[in-house]
CSV table of C-alpha atoms and ligand atoms in Angstrom, one decimal:
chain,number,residue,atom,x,y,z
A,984,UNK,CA,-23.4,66.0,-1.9
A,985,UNK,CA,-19.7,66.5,-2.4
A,986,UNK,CA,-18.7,65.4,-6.4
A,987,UNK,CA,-16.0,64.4,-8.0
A,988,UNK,CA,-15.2,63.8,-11.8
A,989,UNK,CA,-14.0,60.2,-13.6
A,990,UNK,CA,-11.5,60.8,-17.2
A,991,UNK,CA,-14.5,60.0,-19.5
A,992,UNK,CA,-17.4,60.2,-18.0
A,993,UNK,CA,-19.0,63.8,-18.9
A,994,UNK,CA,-21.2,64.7,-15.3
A,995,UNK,CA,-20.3,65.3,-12.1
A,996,UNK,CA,-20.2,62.0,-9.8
A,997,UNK,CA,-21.3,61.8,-6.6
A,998,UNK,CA,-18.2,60.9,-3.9
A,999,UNK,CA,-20.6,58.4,-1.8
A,1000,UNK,CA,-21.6,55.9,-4.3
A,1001,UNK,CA,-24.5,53.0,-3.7
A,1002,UNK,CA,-22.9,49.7,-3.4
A,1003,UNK,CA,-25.8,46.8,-4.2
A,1004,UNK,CA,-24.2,43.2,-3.9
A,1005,UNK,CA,-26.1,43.0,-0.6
A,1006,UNK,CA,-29.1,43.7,-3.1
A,1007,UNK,CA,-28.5,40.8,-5.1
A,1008,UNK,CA,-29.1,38.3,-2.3
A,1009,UNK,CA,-26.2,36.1,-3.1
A,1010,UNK,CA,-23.7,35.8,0.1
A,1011,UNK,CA,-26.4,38.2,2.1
A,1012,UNK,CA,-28.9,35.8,3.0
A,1013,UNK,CA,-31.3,36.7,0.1
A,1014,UNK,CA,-33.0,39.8,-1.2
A,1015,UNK,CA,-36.6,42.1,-1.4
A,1016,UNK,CA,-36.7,43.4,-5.2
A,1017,UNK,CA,-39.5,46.0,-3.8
A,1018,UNK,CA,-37.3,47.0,-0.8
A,1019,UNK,CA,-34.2,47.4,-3.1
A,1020,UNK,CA,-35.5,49.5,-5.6
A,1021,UNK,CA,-37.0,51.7,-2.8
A,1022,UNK,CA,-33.8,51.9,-1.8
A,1023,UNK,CA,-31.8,52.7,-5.3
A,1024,UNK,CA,-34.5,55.7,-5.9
A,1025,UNK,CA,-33.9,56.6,-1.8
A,1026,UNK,CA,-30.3,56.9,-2.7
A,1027,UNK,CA,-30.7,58.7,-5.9
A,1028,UNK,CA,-33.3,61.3,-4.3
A,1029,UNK,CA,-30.2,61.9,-1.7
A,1030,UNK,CA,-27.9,62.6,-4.1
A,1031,UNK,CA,-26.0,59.7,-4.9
A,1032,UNK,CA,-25.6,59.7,-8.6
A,1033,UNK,CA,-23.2,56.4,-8.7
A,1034,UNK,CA,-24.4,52.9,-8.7
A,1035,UNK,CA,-22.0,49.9,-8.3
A,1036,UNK,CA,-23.1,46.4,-9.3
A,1037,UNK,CA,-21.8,43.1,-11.0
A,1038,UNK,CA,-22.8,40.3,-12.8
A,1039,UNK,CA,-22.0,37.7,-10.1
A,1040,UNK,CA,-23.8,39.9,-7.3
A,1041,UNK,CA,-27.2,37.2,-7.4
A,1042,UNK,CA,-26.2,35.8,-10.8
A,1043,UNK,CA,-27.6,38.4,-12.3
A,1044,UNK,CA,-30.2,39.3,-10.0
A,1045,UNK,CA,-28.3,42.4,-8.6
A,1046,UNK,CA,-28.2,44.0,-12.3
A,1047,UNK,CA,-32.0,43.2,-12.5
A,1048,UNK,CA,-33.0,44.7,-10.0
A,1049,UNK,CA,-30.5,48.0,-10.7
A,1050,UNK,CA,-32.0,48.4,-13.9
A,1051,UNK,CA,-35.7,48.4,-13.0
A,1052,UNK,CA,-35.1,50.7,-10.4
A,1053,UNK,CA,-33.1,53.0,-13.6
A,1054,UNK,CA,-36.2,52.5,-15.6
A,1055,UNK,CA,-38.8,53.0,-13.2
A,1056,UNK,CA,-36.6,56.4,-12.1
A,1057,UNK,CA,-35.3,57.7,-15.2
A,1058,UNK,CA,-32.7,60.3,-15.9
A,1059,UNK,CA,-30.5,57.7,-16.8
A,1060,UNK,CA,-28.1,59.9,-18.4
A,1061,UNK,CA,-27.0,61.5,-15.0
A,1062,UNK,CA,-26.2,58.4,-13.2
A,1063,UNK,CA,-22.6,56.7,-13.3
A,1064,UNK,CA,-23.5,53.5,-13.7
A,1065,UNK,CA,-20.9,50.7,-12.8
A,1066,UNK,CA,-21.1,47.5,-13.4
A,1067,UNK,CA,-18.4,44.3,-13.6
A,1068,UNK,CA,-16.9,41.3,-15.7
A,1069,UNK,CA,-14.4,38.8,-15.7
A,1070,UNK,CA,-15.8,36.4,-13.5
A,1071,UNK,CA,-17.7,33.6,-14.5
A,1072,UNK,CA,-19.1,30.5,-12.0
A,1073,UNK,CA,-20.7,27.3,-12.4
A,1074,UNK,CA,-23.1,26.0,-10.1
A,1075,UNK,CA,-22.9,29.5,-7.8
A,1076,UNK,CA,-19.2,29.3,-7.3
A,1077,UNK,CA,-17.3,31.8,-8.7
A,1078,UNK,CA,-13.7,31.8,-10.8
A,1079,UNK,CA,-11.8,34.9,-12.7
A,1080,UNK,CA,-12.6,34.5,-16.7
A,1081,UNK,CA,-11.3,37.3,-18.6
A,1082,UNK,CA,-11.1,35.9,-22.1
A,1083,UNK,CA,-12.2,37.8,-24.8
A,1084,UNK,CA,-15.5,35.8,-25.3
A,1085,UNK,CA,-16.2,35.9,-21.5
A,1086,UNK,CA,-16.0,39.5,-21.5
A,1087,UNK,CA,-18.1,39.5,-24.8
A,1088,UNK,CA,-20.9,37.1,-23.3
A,1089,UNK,CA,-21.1,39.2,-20.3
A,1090,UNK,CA,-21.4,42.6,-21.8
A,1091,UNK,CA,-24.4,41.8,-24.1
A,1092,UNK,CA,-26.2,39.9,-21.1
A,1093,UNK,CA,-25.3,43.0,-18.7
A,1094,UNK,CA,-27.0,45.6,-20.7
A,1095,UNK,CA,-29.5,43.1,-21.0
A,1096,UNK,CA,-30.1,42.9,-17.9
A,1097,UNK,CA,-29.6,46.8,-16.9
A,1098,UNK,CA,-31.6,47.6,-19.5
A,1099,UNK,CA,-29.2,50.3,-20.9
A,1100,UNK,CA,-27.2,50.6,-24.1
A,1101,UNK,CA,-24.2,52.0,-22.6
A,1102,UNK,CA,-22.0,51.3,-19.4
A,1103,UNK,CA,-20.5,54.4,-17.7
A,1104,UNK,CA,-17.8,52.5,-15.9
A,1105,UNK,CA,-16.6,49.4,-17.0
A,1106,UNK,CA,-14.2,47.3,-14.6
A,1107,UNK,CA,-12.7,43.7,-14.6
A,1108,UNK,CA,-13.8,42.5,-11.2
A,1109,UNK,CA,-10.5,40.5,-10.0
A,1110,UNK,CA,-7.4,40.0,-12.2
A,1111,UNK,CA,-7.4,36.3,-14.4
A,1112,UNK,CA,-3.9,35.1,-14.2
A,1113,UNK,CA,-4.8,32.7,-16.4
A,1114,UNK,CA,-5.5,34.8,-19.6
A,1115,UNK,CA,-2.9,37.4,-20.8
A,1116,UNK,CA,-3.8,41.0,-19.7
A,1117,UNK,CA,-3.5,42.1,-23.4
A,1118,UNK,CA,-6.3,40.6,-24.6
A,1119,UNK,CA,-8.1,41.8,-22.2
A,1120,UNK,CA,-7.1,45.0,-22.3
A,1121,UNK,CA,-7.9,45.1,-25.7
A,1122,UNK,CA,-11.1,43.9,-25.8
A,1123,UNK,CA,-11.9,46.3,-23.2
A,1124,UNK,CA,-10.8,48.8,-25.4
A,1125,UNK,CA,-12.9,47.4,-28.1
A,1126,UNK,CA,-15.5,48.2,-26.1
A,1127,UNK,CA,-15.1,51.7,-25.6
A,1128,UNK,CA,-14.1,52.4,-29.3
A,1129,UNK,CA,-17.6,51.2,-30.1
A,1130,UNK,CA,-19.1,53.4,-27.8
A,1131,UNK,CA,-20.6,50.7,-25.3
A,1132,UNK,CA,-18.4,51.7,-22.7
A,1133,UNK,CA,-17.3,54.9,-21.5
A,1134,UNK,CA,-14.3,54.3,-18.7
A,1135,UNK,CA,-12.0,51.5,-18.4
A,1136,UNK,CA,-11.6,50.0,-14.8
A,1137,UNK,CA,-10.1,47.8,-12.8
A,1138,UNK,CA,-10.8,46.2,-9.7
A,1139,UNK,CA,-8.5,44.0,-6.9
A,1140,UNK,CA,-5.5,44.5,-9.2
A,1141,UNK,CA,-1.7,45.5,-8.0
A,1142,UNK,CA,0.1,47.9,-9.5
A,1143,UNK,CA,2.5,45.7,-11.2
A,1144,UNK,CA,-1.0,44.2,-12.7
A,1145,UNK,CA,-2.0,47.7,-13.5
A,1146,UNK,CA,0.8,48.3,-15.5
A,1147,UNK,CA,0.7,45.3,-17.7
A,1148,UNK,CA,-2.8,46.1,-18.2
A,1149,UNK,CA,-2.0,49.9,-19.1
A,1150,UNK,CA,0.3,49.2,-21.9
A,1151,UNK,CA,-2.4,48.2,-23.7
A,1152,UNK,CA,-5.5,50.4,-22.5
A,1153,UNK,CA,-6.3,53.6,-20.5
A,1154,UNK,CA,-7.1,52.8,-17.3
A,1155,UNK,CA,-9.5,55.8,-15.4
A,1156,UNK,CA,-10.0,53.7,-12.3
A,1157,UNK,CA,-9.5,51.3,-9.2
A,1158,UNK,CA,-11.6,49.8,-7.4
A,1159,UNK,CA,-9.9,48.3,-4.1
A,1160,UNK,CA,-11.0,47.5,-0.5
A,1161,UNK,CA,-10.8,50.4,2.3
A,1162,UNK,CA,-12.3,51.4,5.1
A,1163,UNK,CA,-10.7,52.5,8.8
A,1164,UNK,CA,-10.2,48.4,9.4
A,1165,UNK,CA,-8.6,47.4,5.7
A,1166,UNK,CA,-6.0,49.9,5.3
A,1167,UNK,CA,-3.7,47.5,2.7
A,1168,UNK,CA,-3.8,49.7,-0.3
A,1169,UNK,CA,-2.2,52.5,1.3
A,1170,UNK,CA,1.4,51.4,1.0
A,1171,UNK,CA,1.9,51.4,-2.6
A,1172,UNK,CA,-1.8,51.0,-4.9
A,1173,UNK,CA,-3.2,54.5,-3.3
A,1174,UNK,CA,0.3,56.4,-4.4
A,1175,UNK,CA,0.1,54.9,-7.6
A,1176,UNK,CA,-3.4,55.5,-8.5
A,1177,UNK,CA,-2.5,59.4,-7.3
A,1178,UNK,CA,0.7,59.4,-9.6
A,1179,UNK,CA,-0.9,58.2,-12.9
A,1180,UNK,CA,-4.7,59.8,-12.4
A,1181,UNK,CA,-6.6,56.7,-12.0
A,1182,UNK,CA,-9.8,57.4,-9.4
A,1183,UNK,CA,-10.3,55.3,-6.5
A,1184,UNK,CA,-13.6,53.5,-5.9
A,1185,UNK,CA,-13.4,51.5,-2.5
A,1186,UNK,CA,-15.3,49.1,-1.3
A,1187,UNK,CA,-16.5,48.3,1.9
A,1188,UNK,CA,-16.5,51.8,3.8
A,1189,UNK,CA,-18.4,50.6,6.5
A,1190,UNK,CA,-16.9,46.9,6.7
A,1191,UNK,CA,-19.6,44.9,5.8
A,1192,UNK,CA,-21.7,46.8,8.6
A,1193,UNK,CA,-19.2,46.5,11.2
A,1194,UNK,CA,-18.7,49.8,11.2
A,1195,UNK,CA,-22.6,50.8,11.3
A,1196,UNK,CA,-22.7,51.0,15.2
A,1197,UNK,CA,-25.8,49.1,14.5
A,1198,UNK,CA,-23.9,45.8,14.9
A,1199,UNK,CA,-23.9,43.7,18.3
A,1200,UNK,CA,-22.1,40.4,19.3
A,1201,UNK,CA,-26.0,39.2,19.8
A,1202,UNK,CA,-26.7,40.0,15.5
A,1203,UNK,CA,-27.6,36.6,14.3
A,1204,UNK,CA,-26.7,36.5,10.4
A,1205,UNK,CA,-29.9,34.5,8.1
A,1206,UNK,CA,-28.9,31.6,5.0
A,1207,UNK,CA,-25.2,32.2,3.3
A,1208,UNK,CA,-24.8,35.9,4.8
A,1209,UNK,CA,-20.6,35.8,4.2
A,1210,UNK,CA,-20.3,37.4,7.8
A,1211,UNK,CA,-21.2,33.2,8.7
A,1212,UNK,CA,-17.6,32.6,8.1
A,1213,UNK,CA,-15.9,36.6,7.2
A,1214,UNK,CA,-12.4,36.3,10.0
A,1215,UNK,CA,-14.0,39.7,11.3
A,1216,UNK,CA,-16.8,38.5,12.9
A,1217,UNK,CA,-16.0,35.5,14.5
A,1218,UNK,CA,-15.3,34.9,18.5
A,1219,UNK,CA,-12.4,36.9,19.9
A,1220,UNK,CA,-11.5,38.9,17.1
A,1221,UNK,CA,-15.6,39.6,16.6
A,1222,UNK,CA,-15.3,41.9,20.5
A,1223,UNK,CA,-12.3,43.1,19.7
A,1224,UNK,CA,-13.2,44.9,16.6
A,1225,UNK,CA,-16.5,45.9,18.3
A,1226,UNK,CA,-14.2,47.8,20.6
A,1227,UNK,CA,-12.9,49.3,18.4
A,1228,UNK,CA,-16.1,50.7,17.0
A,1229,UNK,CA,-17.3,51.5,20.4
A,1230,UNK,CA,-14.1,53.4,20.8
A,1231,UNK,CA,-14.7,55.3,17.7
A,1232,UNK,CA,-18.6,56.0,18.4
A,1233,UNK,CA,-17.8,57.8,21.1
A,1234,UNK,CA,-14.9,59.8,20.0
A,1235,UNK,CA,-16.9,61.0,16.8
A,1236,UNK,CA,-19.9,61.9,19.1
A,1237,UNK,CA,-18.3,63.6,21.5
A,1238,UNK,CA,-15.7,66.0,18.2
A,1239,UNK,CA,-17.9,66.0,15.9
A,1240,UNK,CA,-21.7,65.3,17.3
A,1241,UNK,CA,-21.6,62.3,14.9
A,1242,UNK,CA,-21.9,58.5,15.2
A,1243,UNK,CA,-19.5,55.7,13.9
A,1244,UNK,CA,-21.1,55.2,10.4
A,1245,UNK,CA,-20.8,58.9,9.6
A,1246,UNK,CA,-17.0,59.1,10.9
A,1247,UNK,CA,-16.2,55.5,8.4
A,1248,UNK,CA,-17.6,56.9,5.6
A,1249,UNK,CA,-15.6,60.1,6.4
A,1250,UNK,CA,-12.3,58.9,6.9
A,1251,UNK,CA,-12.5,57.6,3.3
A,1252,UNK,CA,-13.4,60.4,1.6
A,1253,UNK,CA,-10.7,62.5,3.9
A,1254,UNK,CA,-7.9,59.7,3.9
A,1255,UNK,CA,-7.1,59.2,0.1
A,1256,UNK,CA,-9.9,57.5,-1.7
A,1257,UNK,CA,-11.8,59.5,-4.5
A,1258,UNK,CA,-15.3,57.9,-4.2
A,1259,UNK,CA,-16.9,55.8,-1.1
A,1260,UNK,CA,-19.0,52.7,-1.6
A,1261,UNK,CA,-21.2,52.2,0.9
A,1262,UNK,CA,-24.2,49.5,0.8
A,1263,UNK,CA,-27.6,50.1,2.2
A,1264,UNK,CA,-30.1,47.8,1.9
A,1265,UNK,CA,-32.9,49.0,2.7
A,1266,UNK,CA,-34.5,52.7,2.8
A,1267,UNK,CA,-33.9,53.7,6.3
A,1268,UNK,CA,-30.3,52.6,6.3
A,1269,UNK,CA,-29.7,55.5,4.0
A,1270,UNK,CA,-31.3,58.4,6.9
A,1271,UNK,CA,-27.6,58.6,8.0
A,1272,UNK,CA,-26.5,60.0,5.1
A,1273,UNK,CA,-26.8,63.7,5.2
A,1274,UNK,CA,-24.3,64.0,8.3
A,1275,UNK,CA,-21.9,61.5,6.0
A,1276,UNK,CA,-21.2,65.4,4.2
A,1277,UNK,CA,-20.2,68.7,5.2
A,1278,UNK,CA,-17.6,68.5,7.3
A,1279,UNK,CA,-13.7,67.0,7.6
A,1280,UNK,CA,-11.3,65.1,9.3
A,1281,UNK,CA,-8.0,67.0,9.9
A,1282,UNK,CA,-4.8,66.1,10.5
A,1283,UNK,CA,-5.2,65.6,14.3
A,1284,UNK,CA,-8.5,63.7,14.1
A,1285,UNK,CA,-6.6,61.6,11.8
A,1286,UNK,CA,-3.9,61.0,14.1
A,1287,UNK,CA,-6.5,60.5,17.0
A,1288,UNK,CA,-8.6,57.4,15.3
A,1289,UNK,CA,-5.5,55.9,14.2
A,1290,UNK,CA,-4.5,55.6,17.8
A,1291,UNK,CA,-7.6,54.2,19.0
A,1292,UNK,CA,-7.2,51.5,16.0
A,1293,UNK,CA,-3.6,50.9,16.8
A,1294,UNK,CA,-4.3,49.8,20.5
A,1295,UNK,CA,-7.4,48.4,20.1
A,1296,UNK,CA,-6.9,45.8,17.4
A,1297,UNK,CA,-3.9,43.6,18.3
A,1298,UNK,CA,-4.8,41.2,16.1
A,1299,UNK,CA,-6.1,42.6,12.4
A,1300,UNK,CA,-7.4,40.9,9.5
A,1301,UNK,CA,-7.4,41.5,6.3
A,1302,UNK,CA,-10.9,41.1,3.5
A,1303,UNK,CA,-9.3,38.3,1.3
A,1304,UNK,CA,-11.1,35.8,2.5
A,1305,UNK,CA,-13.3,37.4,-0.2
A,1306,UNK,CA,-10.8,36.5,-3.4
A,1307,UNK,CA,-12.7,33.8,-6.1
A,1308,UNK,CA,-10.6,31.5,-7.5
A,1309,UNK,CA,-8.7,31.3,-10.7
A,1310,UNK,CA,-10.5,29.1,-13.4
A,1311,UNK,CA,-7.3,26.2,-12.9
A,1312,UNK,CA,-8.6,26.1,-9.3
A,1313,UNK,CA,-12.3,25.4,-9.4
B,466,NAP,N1,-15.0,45.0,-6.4
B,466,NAP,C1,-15.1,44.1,-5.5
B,466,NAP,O1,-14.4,43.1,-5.5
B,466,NAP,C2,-16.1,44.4,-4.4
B,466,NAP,C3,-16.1,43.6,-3.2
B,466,NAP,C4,-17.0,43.9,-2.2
B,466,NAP,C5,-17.9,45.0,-2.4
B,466,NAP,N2,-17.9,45.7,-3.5
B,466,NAP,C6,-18.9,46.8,-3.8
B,466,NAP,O2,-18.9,47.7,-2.7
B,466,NAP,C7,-20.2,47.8,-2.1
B,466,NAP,C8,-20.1,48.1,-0.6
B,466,NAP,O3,-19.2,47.1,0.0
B,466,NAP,P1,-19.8,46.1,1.0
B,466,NAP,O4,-20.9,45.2,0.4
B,466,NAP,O5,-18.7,45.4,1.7
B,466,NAP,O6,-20.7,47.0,1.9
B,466,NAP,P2,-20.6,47.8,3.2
B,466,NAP,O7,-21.2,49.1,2.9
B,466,NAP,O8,-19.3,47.8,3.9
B,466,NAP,O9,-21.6,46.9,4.1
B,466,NAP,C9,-22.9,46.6,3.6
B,466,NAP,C10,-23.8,46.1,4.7
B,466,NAP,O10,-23.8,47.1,5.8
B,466,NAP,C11,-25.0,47.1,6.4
B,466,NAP,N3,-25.5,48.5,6.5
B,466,NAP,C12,-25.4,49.5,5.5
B,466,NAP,N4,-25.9,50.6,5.9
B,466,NAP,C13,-26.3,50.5,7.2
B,466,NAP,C14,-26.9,51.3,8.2
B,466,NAP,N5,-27.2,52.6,8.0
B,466,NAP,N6,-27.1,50.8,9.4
B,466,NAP,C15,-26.7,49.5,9.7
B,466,NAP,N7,-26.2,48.6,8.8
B,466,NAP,C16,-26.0,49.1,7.6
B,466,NAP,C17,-26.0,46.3,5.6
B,466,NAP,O11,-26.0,45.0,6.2
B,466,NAP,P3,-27.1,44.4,7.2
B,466,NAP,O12,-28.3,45.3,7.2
B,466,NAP,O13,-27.4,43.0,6.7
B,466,NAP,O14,-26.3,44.3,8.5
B,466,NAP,C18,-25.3,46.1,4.3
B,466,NAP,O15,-25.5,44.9,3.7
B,466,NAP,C19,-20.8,46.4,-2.5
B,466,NAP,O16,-22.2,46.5,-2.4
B,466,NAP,C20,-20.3,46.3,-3.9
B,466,NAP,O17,-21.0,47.1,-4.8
B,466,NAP,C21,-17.0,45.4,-4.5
């Protein structure tokens, strides 16, 4: 497993990192606690030493089920745990809340819940327009003064946000959206990130399966799985991106003896990003990962996929369909 370091955090972190919202149930058409831990201690066994998760991934139930699986495993001093706060949500919907007490609440409950007394990585989970970013800041840095917290991050913020945030806290890292499909950060938040040393966490490497190969116009998706109403997967647009990855399957089979999931997970790590997010849900979706290691896109391959994106999707779309509300619009 390829590693990479975070300012802060004294181990070596693992550059593929286990993403576990789909774990918490909420917006994935439910959950198996037994399955999901099976699947944390999988991905640990494998290598991966990062875990993503957040409060709002199952209310809760996400962060529960994390920190089982940390117990039941131990060694949880070489782990990068990550977990999330500034949102808050009333009746299972969502809205920013980054006030000081909000952040306060949510820290006590989190290690509660991941049944830890520090956080590795700390991140606000979308910028609250509605609170100043000072006093945010701040109490972030409260936290890490006190020893509760180890990095500062931020996730979903611009770099204008970034810098109001900075004059009053060090910021380590970013976590954004990226994969082959949702390329937006790399105009101006990847270059930024680069020129002032904050790490880069993305999210959604494999686009919310899309880019597994496993996914077929037939998939029917169970309860409130998000990919009911995600722009991606509906009608037209839904065969056009399958094209895409069709297009792609083939071209990384037939360079690199690899399939479509390996290449997306890949291109990531070889296109600017620090650390890939991917989320399995259950054990066997983490087999693919020892051919996600070990080898490199270059220049040309580069070129090569970006061609194959550029005339196969005429008609993108972005992931912020995913954005919660601010508090004023609930
Ligand atoms: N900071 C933020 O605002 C933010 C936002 C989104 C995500 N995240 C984080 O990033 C993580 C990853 O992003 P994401 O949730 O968008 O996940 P993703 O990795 O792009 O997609 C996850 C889904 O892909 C499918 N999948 C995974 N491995 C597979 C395999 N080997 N074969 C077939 N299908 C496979 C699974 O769905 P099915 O089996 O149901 O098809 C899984 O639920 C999240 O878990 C979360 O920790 C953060």
């Amino acid at each position: 497993m390829e590693t990479t370091n975070i300012n802060k955090i004294e181990k070596n972190v693992s550059r593929i990192g286990l993403g576990t919202w789909s774990i918490g149930g909420w917006m994935w058409g439910g959950t198996d606690e037994k399955r999901s831990i099976e699947t944390i201690h999988k991905a640990l066994d494998n290598g991966i030493s990062l875990i993503d998760t957040a409060p709002v991934y199952g209310f809760g139930t996400s962060e529960k089920i994390v920190g089982k699986a940390l117990k039941s495993y131990g060694r949880r001093d070489d782990i990068t745990l990550v977990t999330k706060v500034g949102l808050d949500w009333q009746d299972e919907q969502p809205f920013r809340n980054s006030s000081r007490e909000r952040l306060q609440k949510e820290l006590d409950d989190s290690l509660r819940r991941l049944q830890t007394d520090y956080i590795d990585v700390y991140m606000i989970h979308w910028p609250d327009h509605n609170t100043p970013f000072e006093e945010t800041a701040r109490q972030m840095a409260e936290f890490q003064k006190a020893g509760k917290i180890k990095s500062i991050a931020v996730s979903n913020y611009n770099p204008q946000e970034m810098d109001a945030f900075r004059a009053h806290a060090e910021l380590d890292l970013l976590e954004p959206p990226y994969n082959m499909f949702e390329r937006g950060i790399e105009k101006d938040i990847l270059p930024y990130c680069k020129e002032n040393d904050i790490k880069t966490l993305v999210y959604g490497s494999i686009c919310r399966g899309l880019l597994s190969g496993k996914m077929s116009k037939d998939r029917e998706f169970q309860g409130d799985d998000l990919r009911k109403t995600d722009p991606k997967f509906q009608a037209e647009r839904f065969d056009m991106y399958l094209k895409a990855v069709d297009k792609l399957d083939k071209f990384a089979q037939e360079n690199f003896h690899k399939r479509v999931i390996h290449l997306a997970v890949r291109w990531v790590l070889d296109h600017g990003a620090d650390i890939a997010l991917w989320g399995p849900r259950k054990p066997s979706q983490l087999d693919v990962i020892g051919d996600m290691t070990g080898w490199q896109l270059k220049e040309d391959a580069l070129k090569e996929i970006d061609r194959i994106i550029d005339e196969t999707i005429t008609d993108p779309v972005g992931p912020e369909f995913m954005a919660p509300p601010e508090k004023t619009e609930v």
